[in-house]
Coordinates of C-alpha atoms in Angstrom, one line a residue:
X3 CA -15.0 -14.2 16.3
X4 CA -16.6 -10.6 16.9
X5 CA -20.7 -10.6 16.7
X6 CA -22.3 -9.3 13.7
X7 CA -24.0 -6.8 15.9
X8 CA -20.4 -5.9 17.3
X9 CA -19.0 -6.0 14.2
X10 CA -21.3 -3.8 12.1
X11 CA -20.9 -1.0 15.3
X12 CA -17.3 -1.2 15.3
X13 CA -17.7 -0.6 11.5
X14 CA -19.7 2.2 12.1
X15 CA -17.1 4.1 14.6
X16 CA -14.1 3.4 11.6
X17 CA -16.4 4.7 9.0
X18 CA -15.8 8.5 10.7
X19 CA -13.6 11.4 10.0
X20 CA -13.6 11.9 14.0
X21 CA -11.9 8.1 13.7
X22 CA -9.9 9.0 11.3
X23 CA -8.4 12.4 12.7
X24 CA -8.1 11.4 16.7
X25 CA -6.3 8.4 15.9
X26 CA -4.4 9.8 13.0
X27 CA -3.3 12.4 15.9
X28 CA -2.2 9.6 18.5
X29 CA 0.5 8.2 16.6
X30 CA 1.5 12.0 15.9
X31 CA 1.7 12.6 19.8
X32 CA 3.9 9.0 19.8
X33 CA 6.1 10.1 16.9
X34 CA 7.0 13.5 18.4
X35 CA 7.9 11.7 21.8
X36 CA 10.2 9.6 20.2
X37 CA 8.7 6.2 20.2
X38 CA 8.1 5.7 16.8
X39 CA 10.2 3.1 15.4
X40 CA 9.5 4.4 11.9
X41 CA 9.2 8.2 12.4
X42 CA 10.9 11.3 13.6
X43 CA 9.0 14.7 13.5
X44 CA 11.0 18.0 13.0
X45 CA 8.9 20.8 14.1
X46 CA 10.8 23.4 12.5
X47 CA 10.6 21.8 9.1
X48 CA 7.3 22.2 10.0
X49 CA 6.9 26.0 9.6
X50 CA 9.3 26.5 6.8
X51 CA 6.7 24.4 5.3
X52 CA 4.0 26.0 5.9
X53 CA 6.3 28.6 4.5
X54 CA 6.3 27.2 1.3
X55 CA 2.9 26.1 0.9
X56 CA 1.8 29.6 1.2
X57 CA 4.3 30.9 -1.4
X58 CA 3.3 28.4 -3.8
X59 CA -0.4 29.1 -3.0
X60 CA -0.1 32.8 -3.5
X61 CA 1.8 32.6 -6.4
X62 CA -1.2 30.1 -7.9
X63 CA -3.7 32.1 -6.7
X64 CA -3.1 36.0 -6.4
X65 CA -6.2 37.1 -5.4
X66 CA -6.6 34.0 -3.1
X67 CA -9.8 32.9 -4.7
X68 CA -9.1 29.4 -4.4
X69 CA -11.7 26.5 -5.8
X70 CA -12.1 23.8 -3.1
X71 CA -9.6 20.0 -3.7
X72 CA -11.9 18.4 -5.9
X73 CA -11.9 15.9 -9.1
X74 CA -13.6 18.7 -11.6
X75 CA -10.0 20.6 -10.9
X76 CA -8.7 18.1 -13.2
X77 CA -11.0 17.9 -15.7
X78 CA -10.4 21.4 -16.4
X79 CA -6.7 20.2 -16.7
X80 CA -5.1 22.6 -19.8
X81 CA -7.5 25.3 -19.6
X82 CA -10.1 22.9 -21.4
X83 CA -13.8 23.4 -20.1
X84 CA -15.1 19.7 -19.6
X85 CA -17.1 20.8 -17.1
X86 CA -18.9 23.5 -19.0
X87 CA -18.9 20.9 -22.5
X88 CA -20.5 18.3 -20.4
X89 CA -23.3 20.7 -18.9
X90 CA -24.0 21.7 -22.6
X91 CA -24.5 18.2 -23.5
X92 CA -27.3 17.7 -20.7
X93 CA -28.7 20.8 -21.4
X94 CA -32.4 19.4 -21.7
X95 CA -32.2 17.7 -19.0
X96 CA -33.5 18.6 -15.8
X97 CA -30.9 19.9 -12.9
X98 CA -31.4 16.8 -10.7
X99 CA -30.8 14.4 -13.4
X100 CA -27.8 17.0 -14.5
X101 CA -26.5 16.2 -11.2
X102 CA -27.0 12.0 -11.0
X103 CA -25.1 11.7 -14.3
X104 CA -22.4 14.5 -12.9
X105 CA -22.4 12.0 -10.3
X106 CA -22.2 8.7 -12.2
X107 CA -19.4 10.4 -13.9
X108 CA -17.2 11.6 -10.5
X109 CA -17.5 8.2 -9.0
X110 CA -16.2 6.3 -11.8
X111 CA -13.3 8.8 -12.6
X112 CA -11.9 9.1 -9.0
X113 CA -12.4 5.3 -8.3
X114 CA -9.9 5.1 -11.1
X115 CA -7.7 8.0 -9.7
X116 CA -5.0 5.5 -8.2
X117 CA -0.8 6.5 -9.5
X118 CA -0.8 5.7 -12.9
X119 CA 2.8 5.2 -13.2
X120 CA 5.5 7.7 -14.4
X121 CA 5.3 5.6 -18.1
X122 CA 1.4 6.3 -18.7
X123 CA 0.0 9.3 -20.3
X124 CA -3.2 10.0 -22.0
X125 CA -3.4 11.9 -25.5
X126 CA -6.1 14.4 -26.5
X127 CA -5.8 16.6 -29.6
X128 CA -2.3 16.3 -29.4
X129 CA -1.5 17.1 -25.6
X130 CA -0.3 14.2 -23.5
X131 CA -1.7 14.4 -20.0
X132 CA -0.1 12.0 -17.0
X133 CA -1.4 10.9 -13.5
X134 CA -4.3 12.5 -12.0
X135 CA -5.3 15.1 -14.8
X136 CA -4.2 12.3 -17.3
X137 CA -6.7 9.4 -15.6
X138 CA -9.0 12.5 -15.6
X139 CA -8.6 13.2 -19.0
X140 CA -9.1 10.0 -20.1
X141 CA -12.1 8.7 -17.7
X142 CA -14.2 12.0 -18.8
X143 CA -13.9 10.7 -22.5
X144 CA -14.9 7.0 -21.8
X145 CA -18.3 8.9 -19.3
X146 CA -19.3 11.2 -22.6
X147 CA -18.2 8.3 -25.4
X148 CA -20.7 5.4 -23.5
X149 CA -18.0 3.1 -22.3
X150 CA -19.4 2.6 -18.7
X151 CA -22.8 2.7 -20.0
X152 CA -24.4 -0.3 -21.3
X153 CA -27.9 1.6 -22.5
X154 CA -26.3 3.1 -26.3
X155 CA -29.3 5.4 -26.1
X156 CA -28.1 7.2 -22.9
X157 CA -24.3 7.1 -23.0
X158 CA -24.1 9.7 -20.7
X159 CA -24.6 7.3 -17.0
X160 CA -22.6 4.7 -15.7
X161 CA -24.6 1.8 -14.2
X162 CA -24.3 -1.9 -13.2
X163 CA -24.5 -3.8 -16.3
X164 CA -22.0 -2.1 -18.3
X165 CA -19.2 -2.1 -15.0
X166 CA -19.9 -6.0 -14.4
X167 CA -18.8 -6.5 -18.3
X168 CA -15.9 -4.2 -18.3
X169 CA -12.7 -6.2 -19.5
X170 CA -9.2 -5.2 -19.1
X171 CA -8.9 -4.7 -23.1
X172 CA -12.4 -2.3 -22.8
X173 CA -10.8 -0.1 -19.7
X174 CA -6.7 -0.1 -21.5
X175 CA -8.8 0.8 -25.0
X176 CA -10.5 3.8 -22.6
X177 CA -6.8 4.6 -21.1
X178 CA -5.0 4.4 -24.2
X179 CA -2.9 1.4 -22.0
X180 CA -0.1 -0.4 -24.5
X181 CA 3.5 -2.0 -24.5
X182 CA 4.1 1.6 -25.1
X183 CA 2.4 3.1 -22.6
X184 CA 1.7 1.1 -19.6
X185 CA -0.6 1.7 -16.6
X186 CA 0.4 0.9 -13.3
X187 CA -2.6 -1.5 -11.5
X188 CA -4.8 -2.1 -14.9
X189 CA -6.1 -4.8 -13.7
X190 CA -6.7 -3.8 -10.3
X191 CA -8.7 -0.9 -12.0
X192 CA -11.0 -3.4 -13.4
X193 CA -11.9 -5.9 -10.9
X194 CA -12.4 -2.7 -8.4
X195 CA -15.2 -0.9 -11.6
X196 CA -16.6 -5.0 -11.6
X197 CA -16.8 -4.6 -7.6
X198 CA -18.6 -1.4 -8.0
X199 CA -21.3 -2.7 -10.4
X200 CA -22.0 -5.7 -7.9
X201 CA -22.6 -3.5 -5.3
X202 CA -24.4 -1.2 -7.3
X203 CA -26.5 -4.0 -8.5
X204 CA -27.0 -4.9 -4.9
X205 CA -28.8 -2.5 -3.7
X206 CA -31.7 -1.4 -5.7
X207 CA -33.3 0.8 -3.0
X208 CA -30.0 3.2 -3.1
X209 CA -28.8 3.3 -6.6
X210 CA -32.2 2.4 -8.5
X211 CA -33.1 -0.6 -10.7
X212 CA -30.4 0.4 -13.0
X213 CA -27.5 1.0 -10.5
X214 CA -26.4 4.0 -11.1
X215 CA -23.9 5.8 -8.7
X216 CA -26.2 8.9 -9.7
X217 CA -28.4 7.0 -7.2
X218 CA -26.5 8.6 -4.3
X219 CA -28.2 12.0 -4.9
X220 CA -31.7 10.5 -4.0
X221 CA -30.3 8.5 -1.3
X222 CA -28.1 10.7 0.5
X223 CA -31.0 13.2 1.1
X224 CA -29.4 15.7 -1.3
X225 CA -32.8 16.1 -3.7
X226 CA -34.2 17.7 -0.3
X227 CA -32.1 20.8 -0.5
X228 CA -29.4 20.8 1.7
X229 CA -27.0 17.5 2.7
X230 CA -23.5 17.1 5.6
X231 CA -21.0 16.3 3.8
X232 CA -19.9 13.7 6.4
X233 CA -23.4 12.3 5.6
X234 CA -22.3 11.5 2.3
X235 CA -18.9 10.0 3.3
X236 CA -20.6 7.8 5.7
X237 CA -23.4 7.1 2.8
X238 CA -20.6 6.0 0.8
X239 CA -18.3 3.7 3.1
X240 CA -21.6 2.0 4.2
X241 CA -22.8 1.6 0.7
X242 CA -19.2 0.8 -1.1
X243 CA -17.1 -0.3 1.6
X244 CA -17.3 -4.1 -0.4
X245 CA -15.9 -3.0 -3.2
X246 CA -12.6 -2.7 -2.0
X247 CA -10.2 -5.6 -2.6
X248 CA -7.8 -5.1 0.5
X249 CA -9.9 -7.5 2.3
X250 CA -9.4 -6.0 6.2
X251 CA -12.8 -6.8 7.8
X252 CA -14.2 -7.3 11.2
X253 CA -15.9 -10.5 11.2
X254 CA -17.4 -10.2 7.5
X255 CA -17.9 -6.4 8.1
X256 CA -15.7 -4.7 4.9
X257 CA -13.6 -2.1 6.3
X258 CA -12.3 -0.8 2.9
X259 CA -9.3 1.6 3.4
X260 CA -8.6 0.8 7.4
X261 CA -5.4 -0.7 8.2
X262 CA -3.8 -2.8 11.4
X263 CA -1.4 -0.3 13.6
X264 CA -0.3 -1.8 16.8
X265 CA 0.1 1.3 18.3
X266 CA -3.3 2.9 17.5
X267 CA -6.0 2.1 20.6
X268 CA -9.9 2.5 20.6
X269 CA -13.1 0.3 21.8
X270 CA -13.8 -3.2 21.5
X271 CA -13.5 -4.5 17.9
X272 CA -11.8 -0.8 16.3
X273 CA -9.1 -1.4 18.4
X274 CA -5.7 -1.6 16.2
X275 CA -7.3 -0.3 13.5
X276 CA -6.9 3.0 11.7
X277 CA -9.0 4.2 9.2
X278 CA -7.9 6.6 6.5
X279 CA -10.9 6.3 3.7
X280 CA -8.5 8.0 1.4
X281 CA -10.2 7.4 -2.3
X282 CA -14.0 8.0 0.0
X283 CA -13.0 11.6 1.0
X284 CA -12.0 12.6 -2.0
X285 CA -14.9 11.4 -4.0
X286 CA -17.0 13.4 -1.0
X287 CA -15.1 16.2 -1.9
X288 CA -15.4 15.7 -5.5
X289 CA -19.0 15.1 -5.3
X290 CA -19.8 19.0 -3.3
X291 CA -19.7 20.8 -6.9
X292 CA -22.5 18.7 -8.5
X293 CA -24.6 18.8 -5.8
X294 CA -23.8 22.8 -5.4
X295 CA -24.6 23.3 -9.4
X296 CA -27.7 21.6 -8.6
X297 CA -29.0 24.2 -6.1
X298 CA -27.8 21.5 -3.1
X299 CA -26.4 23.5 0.0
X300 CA -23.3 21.3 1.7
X301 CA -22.6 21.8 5.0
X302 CA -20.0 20.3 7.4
X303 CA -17.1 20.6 4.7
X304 CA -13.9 20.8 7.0
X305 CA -15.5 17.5 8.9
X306 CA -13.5 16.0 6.2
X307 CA -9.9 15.8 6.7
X308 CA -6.8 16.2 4.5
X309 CA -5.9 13.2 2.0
X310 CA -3.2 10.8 2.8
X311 CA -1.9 10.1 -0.5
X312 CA 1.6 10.4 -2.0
X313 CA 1.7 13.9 -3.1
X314 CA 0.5 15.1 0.8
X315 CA 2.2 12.1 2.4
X316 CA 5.3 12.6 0.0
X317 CA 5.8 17.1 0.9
X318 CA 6.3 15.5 4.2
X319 CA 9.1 13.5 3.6
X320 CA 10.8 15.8 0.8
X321 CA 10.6 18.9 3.6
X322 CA 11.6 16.8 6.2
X323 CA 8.8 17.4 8.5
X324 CA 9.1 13.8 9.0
X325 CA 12.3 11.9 8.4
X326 CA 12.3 7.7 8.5
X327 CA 14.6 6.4 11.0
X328 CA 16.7 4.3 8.3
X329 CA 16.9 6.4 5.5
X330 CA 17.4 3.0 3.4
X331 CA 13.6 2.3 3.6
X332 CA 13.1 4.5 1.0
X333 CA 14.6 2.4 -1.5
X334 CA 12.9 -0.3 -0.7
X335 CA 9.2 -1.6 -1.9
X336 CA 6.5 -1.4 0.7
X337 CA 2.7 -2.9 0.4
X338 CA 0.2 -0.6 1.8
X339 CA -0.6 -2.8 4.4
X340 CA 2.9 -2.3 6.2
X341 CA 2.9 -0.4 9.6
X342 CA 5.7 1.9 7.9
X343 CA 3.0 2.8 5.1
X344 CA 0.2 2.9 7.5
X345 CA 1.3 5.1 10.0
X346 CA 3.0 7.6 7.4
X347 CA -0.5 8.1 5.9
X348 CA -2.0 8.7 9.2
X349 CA 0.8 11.3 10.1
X350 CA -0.2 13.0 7.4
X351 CA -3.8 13.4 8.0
X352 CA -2.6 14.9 11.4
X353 CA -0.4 17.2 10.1
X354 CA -2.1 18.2 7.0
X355 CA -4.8 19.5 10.4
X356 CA -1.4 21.7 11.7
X357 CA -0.1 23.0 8.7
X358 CA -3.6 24.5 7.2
X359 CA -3.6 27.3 10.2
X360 CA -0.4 28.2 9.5
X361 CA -0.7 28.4 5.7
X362 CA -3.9 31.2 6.9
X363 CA -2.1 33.2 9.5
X364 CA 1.2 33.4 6.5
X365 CA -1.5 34.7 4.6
X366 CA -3.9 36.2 6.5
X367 CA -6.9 34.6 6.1
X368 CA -9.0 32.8 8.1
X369 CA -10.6 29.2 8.2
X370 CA -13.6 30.1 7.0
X371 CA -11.9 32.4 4.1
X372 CA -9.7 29.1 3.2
X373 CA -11.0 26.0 4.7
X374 CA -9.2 22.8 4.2
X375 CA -10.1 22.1 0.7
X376 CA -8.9 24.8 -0.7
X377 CA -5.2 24.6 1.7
X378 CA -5.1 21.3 -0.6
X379 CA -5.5 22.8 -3.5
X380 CA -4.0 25.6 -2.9
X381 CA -2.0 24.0 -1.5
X382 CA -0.3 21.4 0.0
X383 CA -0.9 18.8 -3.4
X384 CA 0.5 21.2 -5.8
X385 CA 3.8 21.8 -3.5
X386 CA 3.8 18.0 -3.3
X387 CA 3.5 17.2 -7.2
X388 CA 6.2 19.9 -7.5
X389 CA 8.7 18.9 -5.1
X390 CA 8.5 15.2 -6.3
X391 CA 8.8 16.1 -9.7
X392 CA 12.0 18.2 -9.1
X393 CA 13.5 15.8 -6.5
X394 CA 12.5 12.4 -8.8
X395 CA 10.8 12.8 -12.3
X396 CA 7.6 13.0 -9.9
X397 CA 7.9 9.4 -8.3
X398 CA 6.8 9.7 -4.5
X399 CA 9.7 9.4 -1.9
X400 CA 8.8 5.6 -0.8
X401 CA 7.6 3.0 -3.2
X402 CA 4.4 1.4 -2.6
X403 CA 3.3 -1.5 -4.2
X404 CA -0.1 -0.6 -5.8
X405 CA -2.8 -2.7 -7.5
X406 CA -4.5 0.2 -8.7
X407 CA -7.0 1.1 -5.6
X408 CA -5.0 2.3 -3.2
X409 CA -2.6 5.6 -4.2

C-alpha cells in the first residue's frame, strides 16, 4: 500500500508531458536495439514518411498557413462555419462568458471523441458525417439544441445536473444511434458524461455552483491574461483524472490514461507506469482557440506532445516505421490495457517528436513557423485517416477493444 502523500506525488510526476515524452522515448531506444518483443523500428520508413507527410501537408495547405490540431477543425467539417454560427449566437454576451460556454461546449464534444465505429454516421441537411467530424457534428448540435444543459433558459452551457441525468436513449437521440446506425462504446460515452458531472459537481470552487466545465477559464488563471498550456493539462488531469473508468490508480490516486509497461522505469510509486493523457492533450489543444478568441495569450504550446491515437499510432504501422513481430497480432482483438497496445501508443508519442523536424526541413520551415500542432494537422492525422481508409475502409491496423473513452 503506497501513502496517500506518496501516492498523490507519484500522481503528480504521471500527470506531465515531460512523463509522458522521456518515457514514451525509453521504450523507443529499447525497440530500436532490438529488445522489444512486440516492436521493430525501420528507420528508413522513417524518412519516406516524413516524405509523405510533407506531400500531403503541402498539397492541403499551399501556402503553408496551417491552423494548429484542435477540435474546432472539425466543427468546421464541410466548409460549414459552426464556429462563426455559434459566436453569433452569444453575441451579447460578454467575451469571458463567450469563452466558458466555448469551453463547456469543447469539453463535452472531445470527451465524446472516442472511434465511433466504421457503421455510425451523423446526418445534417442531408450530408452524412462519420468519426471525428461526425461525433463533432453531432455533439455541436446537442451544445446549441440544450441537451447537456439542464437550465431551458440558457441552453447554451453544459453543467452537472443535466450530465448526471444523461441516459443512453438522451445521448443515441443526440448521435442519431439506431439498429441502423450503431455507435461503437454508447454506453461507455454515457457513464464517462455521468462521471464528468460528478466531478464537476464536486468541486464547486473550480467549476462554480453550477458545474460548468466553462469553470476552467476562472480556475486555470486564463481570466488574468495570459495561461501555459501545460498549466491547463495539469489543471485538467488533477481536476478530471476520476472521471475515467479504466480504473489504474496508485493507492486511490486516479491515474486516468496511464498504463502498466514492464519495461518503462521511474521513481518510487511511477515506476511501471506510462502515461499517455491522450483525450487530456487534445482537449488542451482544443481548448487554445477559445481562450485566444477571448484575448487569452497561451504559451508553452509544443510542451504538449503528439497524440497517440489510431490515426498517428495507425501511419506508423501502414508505413512500416514500425512493424509487429508476428504479423498475426493484427488480426487479433487487443484491450487497451495490453503491453502490445501500451507500448505502440507510447512509440508513437516518440516518434511523432522525430518525424515533425523532418516534415520542416522537407519543407523548409522552422519549429516556430510549424510547431507540433499544426505537423498534426497538417499532418500526420490526415496521412493517417487517408492511408487507413485506402488500406481498410478506414479501420485502424490493430483492433482495440474500446468502451467509448479510450480511442
Amino acid at each position: 500500500m503506497t501513502a496517500p502523500a506518496e501516492a498523490a506525488e507519484a500522481a503528480g510526476v504521471l500527470r506531465t508531458t515531460t512523463a509522458v515524452r522521456t518515457r514514451s522515448t525509453s521504450l523507443l531506444d529499447r525497440a530500436r536495439a532490438g529488445d522489444s518483443p512486440w516492436f521493430t523500428v525501420d528507420d528508413d520508413a522513417l524518412e519516406r514518411t516524413a516524405g509523405a507527410v510533407a506531400t500531403l501537408t503541402r498539397s492541403r495547405f499551399p501556402d503553408l498557413d496551417i491552423p494548429p490540431h484542435s477540435r474546432w477543425r472539425h466543427f468546421g467539417v464541410g466548409s460549414v462555419d459552426r464556429a462563426g454560427a455559434l459566436t453569433e449566437r452569444l453575441d451579447d454576451a460578454a467575451a469571458a462568458d463567450r469563452a466558458r460556454a466555448m469551453i463547456d461546449l469543447t469539453v463535452v464534444s472531445v470527451l465524446l471523441d472516442a472511434g465511433a465505429g466504421a457503421d455510425w454516421g451523423f446526418l445534417e441537411d442531408g450530408v452524412r458525417y462519420q468519426r471525428s467530424e461526425g461525433l463533432a457534428v453531432a455533439s455541436w448540435h446537442g451544445f446549441v439544441d440544450g441537451a447537456f444543459s439542464s437550465d431551458p433558459d440558457h441552453p447554451l452551457q453544459v453543467d452537472a445536473h443535466a450530465l448526471r441525468a444523461l441516459t443512453v436513449d438522451d445521448l443515441a437521440a443526440v448521435l442519431q444511434v439506431s439498429p441502423g446506425n450503431p455507435l461503437v462504446g454508447l454506453a461507455g460515452r454515457v457513464q464517462l458524461m455521468r462521471s464528468l458531472g460528478d466531478a464537476l459537481s464536486a468541486q464547486p470552487e473550480v467549476f462554480g455552483p453550477a458545474g460548468r466545465p466553462g469553470g476552467l477559464f476562472d480556475a486555470s488563471s486564463a481570466s488574468s491574461g495570459v495561461v501555459d498550456a501545460h498549466d491547463i493539462l495539469v489543471h485538467l488531469l488533477t481536476s478530471l483524472s476520476r472521471i475515467w473508468p479504466s480504473g489504474n490508480v496508485i493507492d486511490a490516486e486516479p491515474l486516468g490514461d496511464c498504463w502498466r509497461h514492464g519495461a518503462v522505469d521511474g521513481p518510487g510509486a511511477t515506476a511501471g507506469w506510462l502515461p499517455l493523457h491522450k483525450l487530456s492533450q487534445w482537449l488542451t489543444y482544443s481548448l487554445i482557440e477559445p481562450l485566444q478568441w477571448a484575448g487569452v495569450m497561451v504559451t508553452g504550446i509544443d510542451t504538449l506532445t503528439g497524440l497517440p491515437e489510431y490515426r498517428n499510432g495507425g501511419l506508423l504501422l501502414d508505413s512500416g516505421v514500425l512493424r509487429l513481430r508476428d504479423p498475426q497480432w493484427a488480426e487479433k482483438d487487443w484491450a487497451p490495457g495490453d503491453e502490445l497496445v501500451v507500448e505502440w501508443r507510447g512509440l508513437t508519442v516518440a516518434l511523432l517528436d522525430e518525424i515533425a523536424p523532418l516534415v520542416r526541413a522537407l519543407l523548409g520551415v522552422d519549429e516556430a513557423t510549424m510547431p507540433l500542432a499544426c505537423v498534426l494537422e497538417g499532418g500526420t492525422w490526415a496521412a493517417g485517416r487517408d492511408t487507413a481508409q485506402r488500406l481498410r475502409g478506414g479501420l485502424p491496423p490493430l483492433n482495440v477493444l474500446s468502451d467509448g473513452t479510450v480511442f
